[in-house]
Amino acid sequence: MQFQKKRCVAMLLAGGQGSRLMVLTENTAKPAVPFGGKYRIIDFPLSNCVNSKIDTVGILTQYQPLELNEYIGNGQPWGLNSSHGGVQVLPPYAKSKNSEWYKGTANAIYQNIGFIQRYNPDNVLILSGDHIYKMDYAAMLRFHESMDSDCTIAVRDVPLKEASRFGIMNTREDGSIYEFEEKPKVPKSTNASMGIYIFKWSVLKEFLEADEADPTSENDFGKNIIPALLSSGHRLFAYQFDGYWKDVGTISSLWEANMDLLGKHPAFDIYGPEGHKIYARNATKPASYIAKSAELHESFVADGCEIYGMIEHSVVSTGCTVGKGAEVIDSVIMPDVVIENGVSIRNAIIAEGCVIRAGAKIGGDVENGERRISVIGKEKEITEGAVIEPGAII
């Protein structure tokens, strides 16, 4: 079935196991992990697509896809339920010979050439489902087309001392890329790849097919596709992005990104500017009840909460209860958590549906300049008076 031709189709890689998030992704795909009180990580790239007028998105799922599939549904909360595109969840599918998991990022796109071909797009935008940021992909697409680029890679400037942690794009004065180095020990530049690519579809299709035919390939964009494009003399350009961007693939980076929403001058303004709204699938909940006994300082409390205790520099998600005499400090509380009276929580992430019984103590203060984040996994119950040490993972 052939659909209306598209200028650009987006493919969102959302199949990663997210093992560095440990208990938070035991039963949940990383892009479905709650963030910022009333969102999930995948809301950010999806909302960026909507705000950039990209109306056709394939979401490539694999690990623990059930919750993510339910959350995406027909794409209606993001306005991605068009009959001429919209959002489609694309799990690995059984072929006549065998059923095959996605072997790598490039193989995931290769397995869905048929989906992309239905729209016969001029360009394909490749995205990751585990980054927190707001970005106008339409501006990147205009740049890509104006440079007659075969592949445009979004980059951000990182401190030189951190550059060896990233894939680094070395560029000429006109922004064209002459070399890609994966985590170089001695970086030549500070242009770190964000894992956001726009390809001419005709070029990408050819290289995906060649990559799939190579038994030695790891089927990865960074390790295989980009180097192959460079060595064959194709036009590759770096697109500079200078806004807020965070890979939330670790416990500490997820905690930091939540904390970046707080304060008078937050590092990441989740609500502005105009035209960059973040959409989410949220069940309608009543306004939160803040009791006279409650104290709130530099915190975000989402809808449907009951707050009787003290919350300081923390994110409290939808549907939570914080009891009398309880203290929540420098912490992230995910949806539907019950925190009973007299509980102390510091420098912690509490996952969805947990019950923290009266008088329990979770985490502690920063010691000797070291902050250790305690994590309680989904739907766990912490018994009355229990003590969970700083940095413990339950």
Short mmCIF file of C-alpha atoms in Angstrom, two decimals:
data_model
loop_
_atom_site.label_atom_id
_atom_site.label_comp_id
_atom_site.label_asym_id
_atom_site.label_seq_id
_atom_site.Cartn_x
_atom_site.Cartn_y
_atom_site.Cartn_z
CA MET A 1 0.00 0.00 0.00
CA GLN A 2 1.47 3.34 -1.09
CA PHE A 3 0.76 6.48 0.93
CA GLN A 4 1.14 10.15 0.11
CA LYS A 5 4.83 10.99 -0.53
CA LYS A 6 6.59 12.59 2.44
CA ARG A 7 9.42 15.09 2.64
CA CYS A 8 10.66 13.40 5.83
CA VAL A 9 9.73 10.33 7.89
CA ALA A 10 11.07 9.89 11.45
CA MET A 11 12.27 6.56 12.87
CA LEU A 12 12.58 6.51 16.66
CA LEU A 13 14.86 3.83 18.15
CA ALA A 14 13.13 2.79 21.39
CA GLY A 15 14.23 -0.82 21.81
CA GLY A 16 17.20 -0.52 24.17
CA GLN A 17 17.24 -2.57 27.36
CA GLY A 18 18.41 0.37 29.48
CA SER A 19 20.42 -1.93 31.75
CA ARG A 20 22.28 1.01 33.37
CA LEU A 21 18.94 2.18 34.82
CA MET A 22 18.81 -1.18 36.62
CA VAL A 23 15.60 -1.72 38.61
CA LEU A 24 13.83 1.16 36.82
CA THR A 25 13.86 -0.81 33.55
CA GLU A 26 13.38 -4.37 34.84
CA ASN A 27 9.81 -4.46 33.52
CA THR A 28 9.72 -1.24 31.51
CA ALA A 29 11.38 -0.13 28.28
CA LYS A 30 13.72 2.81 28.95
CA PRO A 31 11.71 5.30 26.82
CA ALA A 32 8.63 4.55 28.97
CA VAL A 33 10.36 5.50 32.25
CA PRO A 34 8.54 8.43 33.96
CA PHE A 35 10.22 11.83 33.92
CA GLY A 36 9.52 15.31 35.24
CA GLY A 37 6.39 14.57 37.25
CA LYS A 38 3.94 13.90 34.43
CA TYR A 39 5.90 12.80 31.36
CA ARG A 40 7.79 9.79 30.07
CA ILE A 41 11.17 9.98 28.33
CA ILE A 42 9.69 9.20 24.89
CA ASP A 43 7.40 12.25 25.10
CA PHE A 44 10.37 14.49 24.26
CA PRO A 45 11.39 13.17 20.81
CA LEU A 46 7.72 12.56 19.93
CA SER A 47 6.76 16.13 20.88
CA ASN A 48 9.78 17.45 18.96
CA CYS A 49 8.43 15.67 15.86
CA VAL A 50 4.97 17.21 16.29
CA ASN A 51 6.40 20.70 16.92
CA SER A 52 8.62 20.28 13.83
CA LYS A 53 5.61 19.31 11.63
CA ILE A 54 6.92 15.77 11.09
CA ASP A 55 3.70 13.76 11.09
CA THR A 56 4.93 10.22 10.28
CA VAL A 57 6.88 8.39 12.99
CA GLY A 58 7.87 4.73 13.26
CA ILE A 59 8.75 3.64 16.82
CA LEU A 60 11.08 0.64 16.87
CA THR A 61 10.46 -1.34 20.05
CA GLN A 62 12.03 -4.52 21.31
CA TYR A 63 12.76 -4.90 25.04
CA GLN A 64 9.72 -4.98 27.41
CA PRO A 65 7.51 -3.25 24.82
CA LEU A 66 4.08 -3.80 26.43
CA GLU A 67 3.89 -0.67 28.59
CA LEU A 68 5.40 1.47 25.83
CA ASN A 69 2.94 0.12 23.24
CA GLU A 70 0.00 0.85 25.56
CA TYR A 71 1.33 4.32 26.27
CA ILE A 72 1.73 5.22 22.58
CA GLY A 73 -1.65 3.75 21.57
CA ASN A 74 -2.89 5.41 18.39
CA GLY A 75 -0.70 8.50 18.94
CA GLN A 76 -3.67 10.79 19.63
CA PRO A 77 -2.16 12.75 22.60
CA TRP A 78 0.67 13.92 20.32
CA GLY A 79 -1.62 14.55 17.34
CA LEU A 80 0.04 11.61 15.57
CA ASN A 81 -3.13 9.75 14.55
CA SER A 82 -3.38 10.93 10.94
CA SER A 83 -4.68 8.55 8.27
CA HIS A 84 -1.79 9.69 6.02
CA GLY A 85 0.99 8.95 8.48
CA GLY A 86 0.77 9.18 12.25
CA VAL A 87 2.68 6.97 14.65
CA GLN A 88 3.24 3.24 14.26
CA VAL A 89 4.92 0.87 16.71
CA LEU A 90 7.31 -1.45 14.84
CA PRO A 91 8.50 -4.51 16.80
CA PRO A 92 10.88 -7.04 15.20
CA TYR A 93 8.70 -9.32 13.11
CA ALA A 94 8.80 -13.02 12.24
CA LYS A 95 10.04 -13.71 8.73
CA SER A 96 9.42 -16.90 6.79
CA LYS A 97 12.87 -18.24 7.77
CA ASN A 98 13.18 -17.09 11.37
CA SER A 99 12.12 -14.55 13.95
CA GLU A 100 14.91 -12.08 14.45
CA TRP A 101 15.53 -9.45 17.11
CA TYR A 102 17.04 -6.19 15.95
CA LYS A 103 20.79 -6.84 15.81
CA GLY A 104 21.80 -3.17 15.97
CA THR A 105 20.55 0.31 15.22
CA ALA A 106 21.16 -0.03 11.46
CA ASN A 107 19.57 -3.48 11.31
CA ALA A 108 16.48 -2.11 13.10
CA ILE A 109 16.00 0.44 10.31
CA TYR A 110 16.87 -2.18 7.64
CA GLN A 111 14.11 -4.48 8.93
CA ASN A 112 11.64 -1.62 8.40
CA ILE A 113 12.61 -0.54 4.90
CA GLY A 114 9.12 -1.64 3.83
CA PHE A 115 7.47 0.78 6.28
CA ILE A 116 9.60 3.71 5.10
CA GLN A 117 9.14 2.83 1.42
CA ARG A 118 5.35 3.18 1.75
CA TYR A 119 5.87 6.94 2.05
CA ASN A 120 8.69 7.17 -0.53
CA PRO A 121 10.27 9.98 1.54
CA ASP A 122 13.02 12.32 0.38
CA ASN A 123 14.65 12.10 3.82
CA VAL A 124 14.65 9.92 6.93
CA LEU A 125 15.23 11.32 10.43
CA ILE A 126 16.75 8.81 12.90
CA LEU A 127 16.16 9.50 16.62
CA SER A 128 16.87 7.89 19.99
CA GLY A 129 14.16 7.37 22.58
CA ASP A 130 16.30 8.09 25.65
CA HIS A 131 17.23 11.78 25.49
CA ILE A 132 15.66 14.80 27.21
CA TYR A 133 15.69 17.93 25.03
CA LYS A 134 13.62 20.27 22.85
CA MET A 135 14.74 20.61 19.25
CA ASP A 136 13.35 21.98 16.00
CA TYR A 137 14.02 19.15 13.55
CA ALA A 138 12.52 21.31 10.77
CA ALA A 139 15.46 23.74 11.09
CA MET A 140 17.89 20.81 10.88
CA LEU A 141 16.03 19.49 7.81
CA ARG A 142 16.27 22.89 6.09
CA PHE A 143 20.03 22.94 6.76
CA HIS A 144 20.38 19.37 5.47
CA GLU A 145 18.60 20.24 2.22
CA SER A 146 20.38 23.56 1.75
CA MET A 147 23.78 21.81 1.95
CA ASP A 148 22.63 19.01 -0.40
CA SER A 149 23.86 16.70 2.34
CA ASP A 150 23.60 12.91 2.07
CA CYS A 151 23.72 12.65 5.86
CA THR A 152 23.46 15.41 8.47
CA ILE A 153 24.40 14.66 12.08
CA ALA A 154 23.33 16.83 15.01
CA VAL A 155 26.28 17.71 17.24
CA ARG A 156 26.75 19.65 20.43
CA ASP A 157 29.86 21.26 21.82
CA VAL A 158 31.14 19.41 24.90
CA PRO A 159 34.05 20.27 27.23
CA LEU A 160 37.34 18.89 25.89
CA LYS A 161 37.87 16.80 29.03
CA GLU A 162 34.54 15.00 28.35
CA ALA A 163 34.95 14.59 24.57
CA SER A 164 36.51 11.12 24.83
CA ARG A 165 33.16 9.79 26.14
CA PHE A 166 31.38 10.59 22.85
CA GLY A 167 31.45 9.91 19.14
CA ILE A 168 33.30 12.99 17.81
CA MET A 169 32.71 14.57 14.38
CA ASN A 170 35.76 16.35 12.97
CA THR A 171 34.68 19.04 10.51
CA ARG A 172 36.04 21.50 7.96
CA GLU A 173 35.24 25.24 8.13
CA ASP A 174 32.04 24.79 6.09
CA GLY A 175 30.71 22.20 8.60
CA SER A 176 31.38 19.21 6.34
CA ILE A 177 32.56 16.11 8.22
CA TYR A 178 35.85 14.56 7.17
CA GLU A 179 36.29 12.11 10.06
CA PHE A 180 34.27 10.34 12.73
CA GLU A 181 36.03 9.04 15.86
CA GLU A 182 34.21 6.84 18.36
CA LYS A 183 35.30 7.84 21.91
CA PRO A 184 38.80 9.03 20.91
CA LYS A 185 41.50 9.02 23.62
CA VAL A 186 42.89 12.29 22.20
CA PRO A 187 39.96 14.20 20.66
CA LYS A 188 40.68 16.56 17.76
CA SER A 189 37.45 18.50 18.29
CA THR A 190 34.54 18.83 20.72
CA ASN A 191 31.69 18.17 18.25
CA ALA A 192 29.88 15.32 20.02
CA SER A 193 27.31 13.34 18.06
CA MET A 194 23.80 13.47 19.57
CA GLY A 195 22.70 10.30 17.75
CA ILE A 196 20.28 12.36 15.62
CA TYR A 197 20.70 11.83 11.87
CA ILE A 198 18.94 12.99 8.71
CA PHE A 199 19.69 10.90 5.62
CA LYS A 200 18.65 11.16 2.01
CA TRP A 201 16.47 8.06 1.80
CA SER A 202 17.96 6.86 -1.49
CA VAL A 203 21.46 6.93 0.03
CA LEU A 204 20.46 5.37 3.37
CA LYS A 205 18.57 2.51 1.69
CA GLU A 206 21.60 1.61 -0.43
CA PHE A 207 23.96 1.59 2.57
CA LEU A 208 21.56 -0.35 4.82
CA GLU A 209 21.31 -3.07 2.20
CA ALA A 210 25.11 -3.22 1.78
CA ASP A 211 25.58 -3.28 5.57
CA GLU A 212 23.10 -6.14 5.97
CA ALA A 213 24.97 -8.15 3.32
CA ASP A 214 28.27 -7.78 5.23
CA PRO A 215 28.58 -10.67 7.75
CA THR A 216 31.36 -8.84 9.66
CA SER A 217 29.26 -5.70 10.33
CA GLU A 218 27.89 -4.85 13.79
CA ASN A 219 24.91 -3.23 12.00
CA ASP A 220 25.40 0.02 13.88
CA PHE A 221 25.08 3.60 12.60
CA GLY A 222 28.09 4.95 14.48
CA LYS A 223 30.39 1.97 13.92
CA ASN A 224 29.39 0.99 10.38
CA ILE A 225 27.01 3.20 8.38
CA ILE A 226 28.63 6.60 9.07
CA PRO A 227 32.22 5.38 8.44
CA ALA A 228 31.07 3.66 5.22
CA LEU A 229 29.45 6.89 3.98
CA LEU A 230 32.61 8.86 4.78
CA SER A 231 34.98 6.41 3.11
CA SER A 232 32.84 6.38 -0.06
CA GLY A 233 33.09 10.17 -0.38
CA HIS A 234 29.48 11.11 0.38
CA ARG A 235 28.54 14.58 1.64
CA LEU A 236 28.18 14.59 5.45
CA PHE A 237 27.56 17.73 7.48
CA ALA A 238 27.42 18.53 11.21
CA TYR A 239 24.41 20.50 12.45
CA GLN A 240 25.25 22.49 15.60
CA PHE A 241 22.71 22.34 18.44
CA ASP A 242 23.22 24.57 21.48
CA GLY A 243 20.11 23.90 23.58
CA TYR A 244 19.67 21.68 26.64
CA TRP A 245 20.24 17.95 25.92
CA LYS A 246 20.76 15.07 28.30
CA ASP A 247 21.18 11.36 27.76
CA VAL A 248 19.26 9.86 30.68
CA GLY A 249 20.72 6.38 30.38
CA THR A 250 22.12 6.18 33.93
CA ILE A 251 20.64 6.59 37.42
CA SER A 252 22.71 9.72 38.09
CA SER A 253 21.89 11.39 34.73
CA LEU A 254 18.15 10.66 35.15
CA TRP A 255 18.26 12.18 38.65
CA GLU A 256 20.24 15.20 37.38
CA ALA A 257 17.85 15.84 34.49
CA ASN A 258 14.90 15.90 36.91
CA MET A 259 16.77 18.30 39.20
CA ASP A 260 17.51 20.51 36.15
CA LEU A 261 13.78 21.35 36.03
CA LEU A 262 13.83 23.01 39.46
CA GLY A 263 14.76 26.40 40.88
CA LYS A 264 14.15 30.00 39.81
CA HIS A 265 16.39 29.60 36.76
CA PRO A 266 16.11 25.94 35.75
CA ALA A 267 18.76 24.53 33.43
CA PHE A 268 15.91 23.08 31.34
CA ASP A 269 12.67 25.05 31.00
CA ILE A 270 10.16 22.29 30.33
CA TYR A 271 7.28 24.75 29.78
CA GLY A 272 8.80 27.30 27.39
CA PRO A 273 9.29 28.68 24.82
CA GLU A 274 6.09 28.93 22.77
CA GLY A 275 5.71 26.31 20.07
CA HIS A 276 7.74 23.75 22.00
CA LYS A 277 5.10 22.18 24.20
CA ILE A 278 5.80 18.68 25.49
CA TYR A 279 2.77 16.45 24.95
CA ALA A 280 2.00 13.35 27.00
CA ARG A 281 -0.71 10.75 27.57
CA ASN A 282 -2.03 11.81 30.97
CA ALA A 283 -5.17 10.52 32.65
CA THR A 284 -7.14 13.49 33.98
CA LYS A 285 -6.52 13.82 37.70
CA PRO A 286 -7.93 16.29 40.22
CA ALA A 287 -5.83 19.21 41.43
CA SER A 288 -3.39 18.30 44.19
CA TYR A 289 -4.36 18.83 47.82
CA ILE A 290 -1.71 20.71 49.79
CA ALA A 291 -2.48 20.52 53.52
CA LYS A 292 -1.76 23.31 56.03
CA SER A 293 0.92 21.09 57.55
CA ALA A 294 2.73 20.85 54.16
CA GLU A 295 5.88 22.76 53.20
CA LEU A 296 7.06 23.09 49.60
CA HIS A 297 10.43 24.57 48.59
CA GLU A 298 11.70 24.75 44.96
CA SER A 299 9.77 21.62 44.03
CA PHE A 300 7.38 20.37 41.35
CA VAL A 301 4.21 18.58 42.46
CA ALA A 302 2.06 17.11 39.66
CA ASP A 303 -1.74 16.67 39.65
CA GLY A 304 -3.65 14.27 41.86
CA CYS A 305 -1.31 14.37 44.88
CA GLU A 306 -2.01 14.73 48.59
CA ILE A 307 0.81 16.51 50.42
CA TYR A 308 0.95 16.75 54.22
CA GLY A 309 4.73 16.70 54.74
CA MET A 310 7.78 18.70 53.61
CA ILE A 311 9.12 18.60 50.04
CA GLU A 312 12.36 20.38 49.16
CA HIS A 313 14.05 20.55 45.74
CA SER A 314 12.23 17.45 44.49
CA VAL A 315 9.94 16.24 41.70
CA VAL A 316 6.74 14.54 42.87
CA SER A 317 4.77 12.84 40.08
CA THR A 318 1.02 12.39 39.57
CA GLY A 319 -1.08 10.57 42.15
CA CYS A 320 1.39 10.52 45.06
CA THR A 321 0.73 10.86 48.81
CA VAL A 322 3.28 12.37 51.21
CA GLY A 323 2.28 11.90 54.86
CA LYS A 324 2.61 14.19 57.90
CA GLY A 325 6.11 14.69 59.22
CA ALA A 326 7.57 13.09 56.07
CA GLU A 327 10.56 14.78 54.38
CA VAL A 328 11.37 14.43 50.69
CA ILE A 329 14.63 16.23 49.79
CA ASP A 330 16.60 16.25 46.49
CA SER A 331 14.58 13.29 45.23
CA VAL A 332 12.46 12.05 42.31
CA ILE A 333 9.14 10.43 43.23
CA MET A 334 7.52 8.65 40.28
CA PRO A 335 3.71 8.25 39.86
CA ASP A 336 1.35 6.69 42.43
CA VAL A 337 3.83 6.40 45.31
CA VAL A 338 2.54 6.35 48.90
CA ILE A 339 4.94 7.86 51.46
CA GLU A 340 3.57 7.40 54.98
CA ASN A 341 4.00 9.62 58.05
CA GLY A 342 7.49 10.36 59.35
CA VAL A 343 9.37 8.96 56.35
CA SER A 344 12.72 10.56 55.38
CA ILE A 345 13.81 10.40 51.72
CA ARG A 346 17.01 12.14 50.55
CA ASN A 347 18.88 11.87 47.25
CA ALA A 348 16.69 9.05 45.97
CA ILE A 349 14.55 7.89 43.06
CA ILE A 350 11.36 6.08 44.07
CA ALA A 351 9.77 4.19 41.14
CA GLU A 352 6.08 3.92 40.29
CA GLY A 353 3.59 2.39 42.70
CA CYS A 354 5.90 2.01 45.72
CA VAL A 355 4.65 2.12 49.30
CA ILE A 356 7.09 3.53 51.87
CA ARG A 357 5.80 2.65 55.33
CA ALA A 358 5.87 5.00 58.34
CA GLY A 359 9.22 6.02 59.78
CA ALA A 360 11.34 4.47 57.02
CA LYS A 361 14.58 6.25 56.08
CA ILE A 362 15.85 6.14 52.48
CA GLY A 363 19.19 7.60 51.37
CA GLY A 364 21.16 10.36 53.02
CA ASP A 365 23.05 13.62 52.59
CA VAL A 366 26.00 14.31 50.32
CA GLU A 367 29.17 13.12 52.09
CA ASN A 368 32.70 14.28 51.21
CA GLY A 369 31.35 15.81 48.03
CA GLU A 370 29.88 12.47 46.92
CA ARG A 371 26.18 12.14 46.20
CA ARG A 372 24.95 8.54 46.13
CA ILE A 373 21.46 8.05 44.72
CA SER A 374 19.30 5.39 46.39
CA VAL A 375 16.77 3.70 44.07
CA ILE A 376 13.61 1.78 44.98
CA GLY A 377 12.25 -0.31 42.09
CA LYS A 378 8.70 -0.37 40.79
CA GLU A 379 5.85 -1.37 43.16
CA LYS A 380 8.18 -2.28 46.04
CA GLU A 381 7.06 -1.94 49.66
CA ILE A 382 9.56 -0.64 52.21
CA THR A 383 8.63 -1.82 55.70
CA GLU A 384 7.93 0.42 58.66
CA GLY A 385 11.10 1.91 60.19
CA ALA A 386 13.39 0.32 57.57
CA VAL A 387 16.73 2.04 56.78
CA ILE A 388 17.89 2.06 53.15
CA GLU A 389 21.51 3.20 52.88
CA PRO A 390 22.71 5.92 50.46
CA GLY A 391 23.38 4.42 47.02
CA ALA A 392 21.39 1.23 47.72
CA ILE A 393 19.35 -0.25 44.85
CA ILE A 394 16.24 -2.17 45.99
#
